[in-house]
Amino acid sequence: MDHRKPLIAGNWKMFKTGPEALETADRLVKLLSTTMDVDVMIAPPFTALALVSDLLKKTRISLGAQNLFWEAEGAYTGEISASMLVSAGCRYVIVGHSERRQYFGETDETVNQKIKAAVTNDLIPVMCVGESETERESKETFSVLDRQVQKGLKGFSADEMETLVMAYEPVWAIGTGKTATADQAQEVHLFLREMLEKKFGNNLAKSIRILYGGSVKSDNITELMTMPDIDGALIGGASLEPETFSKIVQFQK
Ligand code: PEP
C-alpha cells in the first residue's frame, strides 16, 4: 500500500449546474489522462453527483460530496444520507468545512456524528479543521484545533479512523488569497499528527493524510508539498477551472 500517497481534492462549493459540472469534469479527465502519482478527488454539488459519477467511472479521479446528514433515513427534509452518497458514486465526503460551521450551524458534535455515518458506510471522511483570524491573532490556534479534533473524533477506535483524511484549513486563508506559509502550515500539520498519535497510536498517525487548504494555487502548491507533514491539498476556487486544477494536481512537474 502507498504510504501517504498525496491527495489533491477539489471542493466546487455551490458552483455549477449538472451540465456545467459534467463539462468541467470531462475537461479535467482529458487533462489528467496521463499517469498520476497522486490521488485526485472532486466534490461537485449534490445535484451533479450522479452525472459526474458516470463520467468518472473509468478514470482514476474519485468523487466526493461536500456534506452529509448522519441519520440513515427519515423525515429530514432537504438532507442527504451517507448511503445515498454511496449509491450516487461517492467515495469521499467533506465534513465540517468552515463555511458549514460558519453559516449552517455545524459544530464539533455534528461533525462527530457525520464522521460516524461516513465511516459506517465506507465513505472516506475529509474532516476540516482550522482557526479563524481572531483566534490566530490571540494565539488560540492550537487550543482551537485541539478542541475540534478531540470533540470531532470522540469515541472512535483506531480501526474506524483507518481511512480518515484531515484537512487543515485556516479560515483566514479560505477564498481570501492569503495562504499560510509552508512553515506555518507544517507547524500545524505536525501538531495535528502528534495529536492523532496520542489518540490513535503511531501507526495510524503515520498513515493519515493531512491536507492543507486555503488559497492553494499552482504557484504555491510545490512549496507546500515539500513539507514532511503536508500530504495534499483541499482546493476551492482554483478547482473550478480544469486547466488550473490540473496544474495543481501535476505539481511535481
Ligand atoms: C476550501 O473551500 O476548502 C478552500 C480551501 O477554498 P479556497 O481554495 O478557495 O481558499
PDB file of C-alpha atoms and ligand atoms in Angstrom:
ATOM      1  CA  MET A   1       0.000   0.000   0.000  1.00  0.00           C
ATOM      2  CA  ASP A   2       1.177   3.502  -0.787  1.00  0.00           C
ATOM      3  CA  HIS A   3       2.493   5.327   2.220  1.00  0.00           C
ATOM      4  CA  ARG A   4       0.569   8.598   2.389  1.00  0.00           C
ATOM      5  CA  LYS A   5       0.047   8.952  -1.321  1.00  0.00           C
ATOM      6  CA  PRO A   6      -0.755  12.633  -1.861  1.00  0.00           C
ATOM      7  CA  LEU A   7      -4.397  13.579  -2.322  1.00  0.00           C
ATOM      8  CA  ILE A   8      -5.435  16.666  -4.250  1.00  0.00           C
ATOM      9  CA  ALA A   9      -9.115  17.392  -3.689  1.00  0.00           C
ATOM     10  CA  GLY A  10     -11.358  19.977  -5.322  1.00  0.00           C
ATOM     11  CA  ASN A  11     -14.325  21.438  -3.458  1.00  0.00           C
ATOM     12  CA  TRP A  12     -16.640  23.011  -6.033  1.00  0.00           C
ATOM     13  CA  LYS A  13     -18.889  24.530  -3.338  1.00  0.00           C
ATOM     14  CA  MET A  14     -22.195  25.916  -4.707  1.00  0.00           C
ATOM     15  CA  PHE A  15     -20.947  26.299  -8.250  1.00  0.00           C
ATOM     16  CA  LYS A  16     -22.009  24.557 -11.467  1.00  0.00           C
ATOM     17  CA  THR A  17     -25.286  23.082 -12.642  1.00  0.00           C
ATOM     18  CA  GLY A  18     -25.374  19.423 -13.719  1.00  0.00           C
ATOM     19  CA  PRO A  19     -24.386  20.101 -17.355  1.00  0.00           C
ATOM     20  CA  GLU A  20     -21.694  22.582 -16.287  1.00  0.00           C
ATOM     21  CA  ALA A  21     -20.247  20.083 -13.825  1.00  0.00           C
ATOM     22  CA  LEU A  22     -20.244  17.383 -16.468  1.00  0.00           C
ATOM     23  CA  GLU A  23     -18.438  19.605 -18.924  1.00  0.00           C
ATOM     24  CA  THR A  24     -15.836  20.612 -16.300  1.00  0.00           C
ATOM     25  CA  ALA A  25     -15.261  17.023 -15.212  1.00  0.00           C
ATOM     26  CA  ASP A  26     -14.929  15.912 -18.819  1.00  0.00           C
ATOM     27  CA  ARG A  27     -12.233  18.530 -19.486  1.00  0.00           C
ATOM     28  CA  LEU A  28     -10.443  17.512 -16.302  1.00  0.00           C
ATOM     29  CA  VAL A  29     -10.481  13.830 -17.245  1.00  0.00           C
ATOM     30  CA  LYS A  30      -8.866  14.697 -20.587  1.00  0.00           C
ATOM     31  CA  LEU A  31      -6.227  16.888 -18.950  1.00  0.00           C
ATOM     32  CA  LEU A  32      -5.357  14.224 -16.380  1.00  0.00           C
ATOM     33  CA  SER A  33      -5.386  11.259 -18.697  1.00  0.00           C
ATOM     34  CA  THR A  34      -1.669  10.603 -18.238  1.00  0.00           C
ATOM     35  CA  THR A  35      -0.430   8.571 -15.274  1.00  0.00           C
ATOM     36  CA  MET A  36      -0.808  10.357 -11.963  1.00  0.00           C
ATOM     37  CA  ASP A  37       1.290   9.861  -8.853  1.00  0.00           C
ATOM     38  CA  VAL A  38      -1.425  11.383  -6.700  1.00  0.00           C
ATOM     39  CA  ASP A  39      -4.997  10.596  -5.777  1.00  0.00           C
ATOM     40  CA  VAL A  40      -7.497  13.114  -7.085  1.00  0.00           C
ATOM     41  CA  MET A  41     -10.995  13.805  -5.803  1.00  0.00           C
ATOM     42  CA  ILE A  42     -13.582  16.319  -6.940  1.00  0.00           C
ATOM     43  CA  ALA A  43     -16.646  17.297  -4.917  1.00  0.00           C
ATOM     44  CA  PRO A  44     -19.380  18.804  -7.115  1.00  0.00           C
ATOM     45  CA  PRO A  45     -22.740  19.898  -5.658  1.00  0.00           C
ATOM     46  CA  PHE A  46     -25.239  17.129  -4.791  1.00  0.00           C
ATOM     47  CA  THR A  47     -27.313  17.665  -7.946  1.00  0.00           C
ATOM     48  CA  ALA A  48     -24.333  16.853 -10.179  1.00  0.00           C
ATOM     49  CA  LEU A  49     -23.007  13.799  -8.326  1.00  0.00           C
ATOM     50  CA  ALA A  50     -24.752  11.017 -10.229  1.00  0.00           C
ATOM     51  CA  LEU A  51     -23.995  12.622 -13.609  1.00  0.00           C
ATOM     52  CA  VAL A  52     -20.319  13.180 -12.837  1.00  0.00           C
ATOM     53  CA  SER A  53     -20.030   9.729 -11.271  1.00  0.00           C
ATOM     54  CA  ASP A  54     -20.889   8.073 -14.586  1.00  0.00           C
ATOM     55  CA  LEU A  55     -18.220  10.080 -16.347  1.00  0.00           C
ATOM     56  CA  LEU A  56     -15.544   9.291 -13.744  1.00  0.00           C
ATOM     57  CA  LYS A  57     -16.220   5.547 -13.702  1.00  0.00           C
ATOM     58  CA  LYS A  58     -13.354   4.519 -15.942  1.00  0.00           C
ATOM     59  CA  THR A  59     -10.942   7.164 -14.658  1.00  0.00           C
ATOM     60  CA  ARG A  60      -8.678   7.470 -11.638  1.00  0.00           C
ATOM     61  CA  ILE A  61     -10.486  10.542 -10.340  1.00  0.00           C
ATOM     62  CA  SER A  62     -12.700   9.871  -7.320  1.00  0.00           C
ATOM     63  CA  LEU A  63     -15.972  11.519  -6.482  1.00  0.00           C
ATOM     64  CA  GLY A  64     -16.698  13.246  -3.196  1.00  0.00           C
ATOM     65  CA  ALA A  65     -19.671  15.045  -1.648  1.00  0.00           C
ATOM     66  CA  GLN A  66     -19.462  18.313   0.264  1.00  0.00           C
ATOM     67  CA  ASN A  67     -21.656  17.298   3.193  1.00  0.00           C
ATOM     68  CA  LEU A  68     -23.989  14.589   4.519  1.00  0.00           C
ATOM     69  CA  PHE A  69     -26.528  14.033   7.282  1.00  0.00           C
ATOM     70  CA  TRP A  70     -25.842  11.431   9.954  1.00  0.00           C
ATOM     71  CA  GLU A  71     -29.182   9.600  10.071  1.00  0.00           C
ATOM     72  CA  ALA A  72     -29.668   6.622   7.736  1.00  0.00           C
ATOM     73  CA  GLU A  73     -33.080   7.832   6.534  1.00  0.00           C
ATOM     74  CA  GLY A  74     -36.194   9.547   7.813  1.00  0.00           C
ATOM     75  CA  ALA A  75     -38.218  12.723   7.858  1.00  0.00           C
ATOM     76  CA  TYR A  76     -35.289  15.134   7.449  1.00  0.00           C
ATOM     77  CA  THR A  77     -36.374  17.406   4.634  1.00  0.00           C
ATOM     78  CA  GLY A  78     -33.511  18.577   2.492  1.00  0.00           C
ATOM     79  CA  GLU A  79     -30.901  16.247   3.921  1.00  0.00           C
ATOM     80  CA  ILE A  80     -28.800  13.555   2.205  1.00  0.00           C
ATOM     81  CA  SER A  81     -27.604  10.331   3.856  1.00  0.00           C
ATOM     82  CA  ALA A  82     -24.310   8.500   3.558  1.00  0.00           C
ATOM     83  CA  SER A  83     -25.871   5.575   1.689  1.00  0.00           C
ATOM     84  CA  MET A  84     -27.422   8.000  -0.822  1.00  0.00           C
ATOM     85  CA  LEU A  85     -23.963   9.403  -1.484  1.00  0.00           C
ATOM     86  CA  VAL A  86     -22.512   5.926  -1.905  1.00  0.00           C
ATOM     87  CA  SER A  87     -25.248   4.995  -4.359  1.00  0.00           C
ATOM     88  CA  ALA A  88     -24.564   8.225  -6.290  1.00  0.00           C
ATOM     89  CA  GLY A  89     -20.959   7.040  -6.705  1.00  0.00           C
ATOM     90  CA  CYS A  90     -19.158   8.919  -3.918  1.00  0.00           C
ATOM     91  CA  ARG A  91     -16.041   7.588  -2.278  1.00  0.00           C
ATOM     92  CA  TYR A  92     -15.257  10.657  -0.139  1.00  0.00           C
ATOM     93  CA  VAL A  93     -17.274  13.180   1.831  1.00  0.00           C
ATOM     94  CA  ILE A  94     -16.110  16.538   3.172  1.00  0.00           C
ATOM     95  CA  VAL A  95     -17.202  17.053   6.785  1.00  0.00           C
ATOM     96  CA  GLY A  96     -17.100  20.202   8.902  1.00  0.00           C
ATOM     97  CA  HIS A  97     -15.956  22.665   6.245  1.00  0.00           C
ATOM     98  CA  SER A  98     -15.592  26.095   7.858  1.00  0.00           C
ATOM     99  CA  GLU A  99     -18.361  27.501   5.638  1.00  0.00           C
ATOM    100  CA  ARG A 100     -20.714  24.884   7.081  1.00  0.00           C
ATOM    101  CA  ARG A 101     -19.548  25.705  10.599  1.00  0.00           C
ATOM    102  CA  GLN A 102     -19.938  29.433   9.948  1.00  0.00           C
ATOM    103  CA  TYR A 103     -23.239  29.568   8.013  1.00  0.00           C
ATOM    104  CA  PHE A 104     -25.082  26.340   8.801  1.00  0.00           C
ATOM    105  CA  GLY A 105     -24.517  25.756  12.492  1.00  0.00           C
ATOM    106  CA  GLU A 106     -22.140  22.817  12.130  1.00  0.00           C
ATOM    107  CA  THR A 107     -20.499  22.050  15.482  1.00  0.00           C
ATOM    108  CA  ASP A 108     -17.800  19.662  16.671  1.00  0.00           C
ATOM    109  CA  GLU A 109     -20.618  17.378  17.848  1.00  0.00           C
ATOM    110  CA  THR A 110     -22.379  17.274  14.471  1.00  0.00           C
ATOM    111  CA  VAL A 111     -19.009  16.763  12.790  1.00  0.00           C
ATOM    112  CA  ASN A 112     -18.538  13.739  15.055  1.00  0.00           C
ATOM    113  CA  GLN A 113     -21.922  12.277  14.096  1.00  0.00           C
ATOM    114  CA  LYS A 114     -21.299  12.871  10.407  1.00  0.00           C
ATOM    115  CA  ILE A 115     -17.895  11.193  10.502  1.00  0.00           C
ATOM    116  CA  LYS A 116     -19.537   8.221  12.218  1.00  0.00           C
ATOM    117  CA  ALA A 117     -22.135   7.963   9.439  1.00  0.00           C
ATOM    118  CA  ALA A 118     -19.415   8.258   6.802  1.00  0.00           C
ATOM    119  CA  VAL A 119     -17.138   5.529   8.165  1.00  0.00           C
ATOM    120  CA  THR A 120     -20.069   3.199   8.886  1.00  0.00           C
ATOM    121  CA  ASN A 121     -20.972   3.442   5.197  1.00  0.00           C
ATOM    122  CA  ASP A 122     -17.407   3.085   3.891  1.00  0.00           C
ATOM    123  CA  LEU A 123     -17.163   6.693   2.802  1.00  0.00           C
ATOM    124  CA  ILE A 124     -13.811   8.370   3.389  1.00  0.00           C
ATOM    125  CA  PRO A 125     -14.359  11.441   5.571  1.00  0.00           C
ATOM    126  CA  VAL A 126     -12.323  14.547   4.846  1.00  0.00           C
ATOM    127  CA  MET A 127     -12.566  16.289   8.202  1.00  0.00           C
ATOM    128  CA  CYS A 128     -11.905  20.024   8.057  1.00  0.00           C
ATOM    129  CA  VAL A 129     -10.421  21.894  10.996  1.00  0.00           C
ATOM    130  CA  GLY A 130      -8.937  25.370  11.287  1.00  0.00           C
ATOM    131  CA  GLU A 131      -8.770  28.547  13.299  1.00  0.00           C
ATOM    132  CA  SER A 132     -10.201  31.971  12.465  1.00  0.00           C
ATOM    133  CA  GLU A 133      -8.060  35.068  12.049  1.00  0.00           C
ATOM    134  CA  THR A 134      -9.007  36.375  15.507  1.00  0.00           C
ATOM    135  CA  GLU A 135      -8.160  33.026  17.067  1.00  0.00           C
ATOM    136  CA  ARG A 136      -4.741  33.005  15.388  1.00  0.00           C
ATOM    137  CA  GLU A 137      -4.056  36.587  16.444  1.00  0.00           C
ATOM    138  CA  SER A 138      -4.942  35.790  20.039  1.00  0.00           C
ATOM    139  CA  LYS A 139      -2.672  32.716  19.954  1.00  0.00           C
ATOM    140  CA  GLU A 140      -5.528  30.252  20.265  1.00  0.00           C
ATOM    141  CA  THR A 141      -4.698  28.264  17.116  1.00  0.00           C
ATOM    142  CA  PHE A 142      -3.555  25.133  18.915  1.00  0.00           C
ATOM    143  CA  SER A 143      -6.293  25.136  21.555  1.00  0.00           C
ATOM    144  CA  VAL A 144      -8.975  25.558  18.865  1.00  0.00           C
ATOM    145  CA  LEU A 145      -7.536  22.694  16.822  1.00  0.00           C
ATOM    146  CA  ASP A 146      -7.223  20.560  19.929  1.00  0.00           C
ATOM    147  CA  ARG A 147     -10.914  21.086  20.690  1.00  0.00           C
ATOM    148  CA  GLN A 148     -12.017  20.434  17.104  1.00  0.00           C
ATOM    149  CA  VAL A 149     -10.043  17.195  16.882  1.00  0.00           C
ATOM    150  CA  GLN A 150     -10.860  15.902  20.389  1.00  0.00           C
ATOM    151  CA  LYS A 151     -14.587  16.510  20.030  1.00  0.00           C
ATOM    152  CA  GLY A 152     -14.837  15.725  16.335  1.00  0.00           C
ATOM    153  CA  LEU A 153     -13.109  12.361  16.756  1.00  0.00           C
ATOM    154  CA  LYS A 154     -14.509  11.497  20.177  1.00  0.00           C
ATOM    155  CA  GLY A 155     -15.341   7.827  20.703  1.00  0.00           C
ATOM    156  CA  PHE A 156     -13.730   6.418  17.558  1.00  0.00           C
ATOM    157  CA  SER A 157     -11.404   3.426  17.553  1.00  0.00           C
ATOM    158  CA  ALA A 158      -8.184   3.427  15.547  1.00  0.00           C
ATOM    159  CA  ASP A 159      -9.783   0.886  13.167  1.00  0.00           C
ATOM    160  CA  GLU A 160     -12.643   3.254  12.392  1.00  0.00           C
ATOM    161  CA  MET A 161     -10.146   6.023  11.610  1.00  0.00           C
ATOM    162  CA  GLU A 162      -8.139   3.990   9.116  1.00  0.00           C
ATOM    163  CA  THR A 163      -9.305   5.934   6.051  1.00  0.00           C
ATOM    164  CA  LEU A 164      -9.740   9.349   7.706  1.00  0.00           C
ATOM    165  CA  VAL A 165      -8.330  12.318   5.835  1.00  0.00           C
ATOM    166  CA  MET A 166      -7.848  15.523   7.791  1.00  0.00           C
ATOM    167  CA  ALA A 167      -7.758  18.948   6.169  1.00  0.00           C
ATOM    168  CA  TYR A 168      -6.174  21.889   7.949  1.00  0.00           C
ATOM    169  CA  GLU A 169      -7.940  24.942   6.577  1.00  0.00           C
ATOM    170  CA  PRO A 170      -7.182  28.175   8.414  1.00  0.00           C
ATOM    171  CA  VAL A 171     -10.399  30.154   7.987  1.00  0.00           C
ATOM    172  CA  TRP A 172      -8.449  33.349   7.271  1.00  0.00           C
ATOM    173  CA  ALA A 173      -6.881  31.700   4.222  1.00  0.00           C
ATOM    174  CA  ILE A 174     -10.041  30.332   2.595  1.00  0.00           C
ATOM    175  CA  GLY A 175     -11.019  32.251  -0.508  1.00  0.00           C
ATOM    176  CA  THR A 176      -9.011  35.259   0.637  1.00  0.00           C
ATOM    177  CA  GLY A 177      -5.872  34.849  -1.433  1.00  0.00           C
ATOM    178  CA  LYS A 178      -3.874  34.744   1.835  1.00  0.00           C
ATOM    179  CA  THR A 179      -2.087  31.403   2.120  1.00  0.00           C
ATOM    180  CA  ALA A 180      -0.441  30.138   5.259  1.00  0.00           C
ATOM    181  CA  THR A 181       3.280  29.937   4.613  1.00  0.00           C
ATOM    182  CA  ALA A 182       4.617  26.435   4.139  1.00  0.00           C
ATOM    183  CA  ASP A 183       6.288  26.723   7.576  1.00  0.00           C
ATOM    184  CA  GLN A 184       3.080  27.889   9.281  1.00  0.00           C
ATOM    185  CA  ALA A 185       1.148  25.015   7.731  1.00  0.00           C
ATOM    186  CA  GLN A 186       3.847  22.447   8.551  1.00  0.00           C
ATOM    187  CA  GLU A 187       3.865  23.553  12.210  1.00  0.00           C
ATOM    188  CA  VAL A 188       0.124  22.923  12.464  1.00  0.00           C
ATOM    189  CA  HIS A 189       0.220  19.664  10.499  1.00  0.00           C
ATOM    190  CA  LEU A 190       2.885  18.312  12.835  1.00  0.00           C
ATOM    191  CA  PHE A 191       0.766  19.346  15.827  1.00  0.00           C
ATOM    192  CA  LEU A 192      -2.247  17.539  14.335  1.00  0.00           C
ATOM    193  CA  ARG A 193      -0.226  14.406  13.589  1.00  0.00           C
ATOM    194  CA  GLU A 194       1.090  14.363  17.150  1.00  0.00           C
ATOM    195  CA  MET A 195      -2.466  14.668  18.468  1.00  0.00           C
ATOM    196  CA  LEU A 196      -3.548  11.790  16.249  1.00  0.00           C
ATOM    197  CA  GLU A 197      -0.628   9.755  17.535  1.00  0.00           C
ATOM    198  CA  LYS A 198      -1.650  10.330  21.153  1.00  0.00           C
ATOM    199  CA  LYS A 199      -5.248   9.420  20.351  1.00  0.00           C
ATOM    200  CA  PHE A 200      -4.852   6.510  17.950  1.00  0.00           C
ATOM    201  CA  GLY A 201      -1.227   5.367  18.066  1.00  0.00           C
ATOM    202  CA  ASN A 202       1.827   5.773  15.936  1.00  0.00           C
ATOM    203  CA  ASN A 203       0.853   3.536  13.009  1.00  0.00           C
ATOM    204  CA  LEU A 204      -2.379   5.342  12.324  1.00  0.00           C
ATOM    205  CA  ALA A 205      -0.861   8.801  12.829  1.00  0.00           C
ATOM    206  CA  LYS A 206       1.829   7.950  10.288  1.00  0.00           C
ATOM    207  CA  SER A 207      -0.681   6.823   7.682  1.00  0.00           C
ATOM    208  CA  ILE A 208      -3.371   9.533   7.981  1.00  0.00           C
ATOM    209  CA  ARG A 209      -3.234  12.089   5.196  1.00  0.00           C
ATOM    210  CA  ILE A 210      -3.362  15.687   6.371  1.00  0.00           C
ATOM    211  CA  LEU A 211      -4.226  18.116   3.581  1.00  0.00           C
ATOM    212  CA  TYR A 212      -3.691  21.853   3.602  1.00  0.00           C
ATOM    213  CA  GLY A 213      -6.468  24.119   2.333  1.00  0.00           C
ATOM    214  CA  GLY A 214      -6.657  27.883   1.913  1.00  0.00           C
ATOM    215  CA  SER A 215      -5.949  29.716  -1.358  1.00  0.00           C
ATOM    216  CA  VAL A 216      -3.819  26.924  -2.814  1.00  0.00           C
ATOM    217  CA  LYS A 217      -2.754  27.737  -6.376  1.00  0.00           C
ATOM    218  CA  SER A 218      -0.370  26.272  -8.930  1.00  0.00           C
ATOM    219  CA  ASP A 219       2.329  28.706  -7.780  1.00  0.00           C
ATOM    220  CA  ASN A 220       2.301  27.743  -4.076  1.00  0.00           C
ATOM    221  CA  ILE A 221       1.457  24.010  -4.167  1.00  0.00           C
ATOM    222  CA  THR A 222       5.020  22.840  -4.826  1.00  0.00           C
ATOM    223  CA  GLU A 223       6.460  24.571  -1.769  1.00  0.00           C
ATOM    224  CA  LEU A 224       3.633  23.353   0.460  1.00  0.00           C
ATOM    225  CA  MET A 225       4.145  19.795  -0.764  1.00  0.00           C
ATOM    226  CA  THR A 226       7.842  19.809   0.163  1.00  0.00           C
ATOM    227  CA  MET A 227       6.809  19.850   3.831  1.00  0.00           C
ATOM    228  CA  PRO A 228       7.037  16.448   5.549  1.00  0.00           C
ATOM    229  CA  ASP A 229       3.565  16.543   7.114  1.00  0.00           C
ATOM    230  CA  ILE A 230       1.613  18.058   4.222  1.00  0.00           C
ATOM    231  CA  ASP A 231       0.084  15.212   2.243  1.00  0.00           C
ATOM    232  CA  GLY A 232      -2.006  17.064  -0.289  1.00  0.00           C
ATOM    233  CA  ALA A 233      -4.424  19.930  -0.632  1.00  0.00           C
ATOM    234  CA  LEU A 234      -8.107  20.762  -0.477  1.00  0.00           C
ATOM    235  CA  ILE A 235      -8.792  23.386  -3.089  1.00  0.00           C
ATOM    236  CA  GLY A 236     -11.821  25.624  -3.508  1.00  0.00           C
ATOM    237  CA  GLY A 237     -11.651  28.471  -6.030  1.00  0.00           C
ATOM    238  CA  ALA A 238      -8.752  27.082  -8.046  1.00  0.00           C
ATOM    239  CA  SER A 239     -10.512  23.727  -8.546  1.00  0.00           C
ATOM    240  CA  LEU A 240     -13.346  25.221 -10.614  1.00  0.00           C
ATOM    241  CA  GLU A 241     -11.261  25.621 -13.774  1.00  0.00           C
ATOM    242  CA  PRO A 242      -9.909  22.268 -15.016  1.00  0.00           C
ATOM    243  CA  GLU A 243      -6.778  23.835 -16.522  1.00  0.00           C
ATOM    244  CA  THR A 244      -5.846  25.476 -13.213  1.00  0.00           C
ATOM    245  CA  PHE A 245      -6.747  22.437 -11.123  1.00  0.00           C
ATOM    246  CA  SER A 246      -4.835  20.051 -13.367  1.00  0.00           C
ATOM    247  CA  LYS A 247      -1.701  22.198 -12.983  1.00  0.00           C
ATOM    248  CA  ILE A 248      -2.032  21.870  -9.209  1.00  0.00           C
ATOM    249  CA  VAL A 249      -2.514  18.103  -9.497  1.00  0.00           C
ATOM    250  CA  GLN A 250       0.658  17.904 -11.563  1.00  0.00           C
ATOM    251  CA  PHE A 251       2.628  19.916  -9.025  1.00  0.00           C
ATOM    252  CA  GLN A 252       5.791  17.824  -9.348  1.00  0.00           C
ATOM    253  CA  LYS A 253       6.332  18.813 -12.963  1.00  0.00           C
TER     254      LYS A 253
HETATM  255  C1  PEP B   1     -11.986  25.432   0.539  1.00  0.00           C
HETATM  256  O1  PEP B   1     -13.096  25.825   0.266  1.00  0.00           O
HETATM  257  O2  PEP B   1     -11.835  24.340   1.129  1.00  0.00           O
HETATM  258  C2  PEP B   1     -10.841  26.249   0.140  1.00  0.00           C
HETATM  259  C3  PEP B   1      -9.648  25.937   0.577  1.00  0.00           C
HETATM  260  O3  PEP B   1     -11.104  27.328  -0.666  1.00  0.00           O
HETATM  261  P1  PEP B   1     -10.020  28.230  -1.460  1.00  0.00           P
HETATM  262  O4  PEP B   1      -9.052  27.285  -2.129  1.00  0.00           O
HETATM  263  O5  PEP B   1     -10.839  28.985  -2.451  1.00  0.00           O
HETATM  264  O6  PEP B   1      -9.340  29.088  -0.460  1.00  0.00           O
END
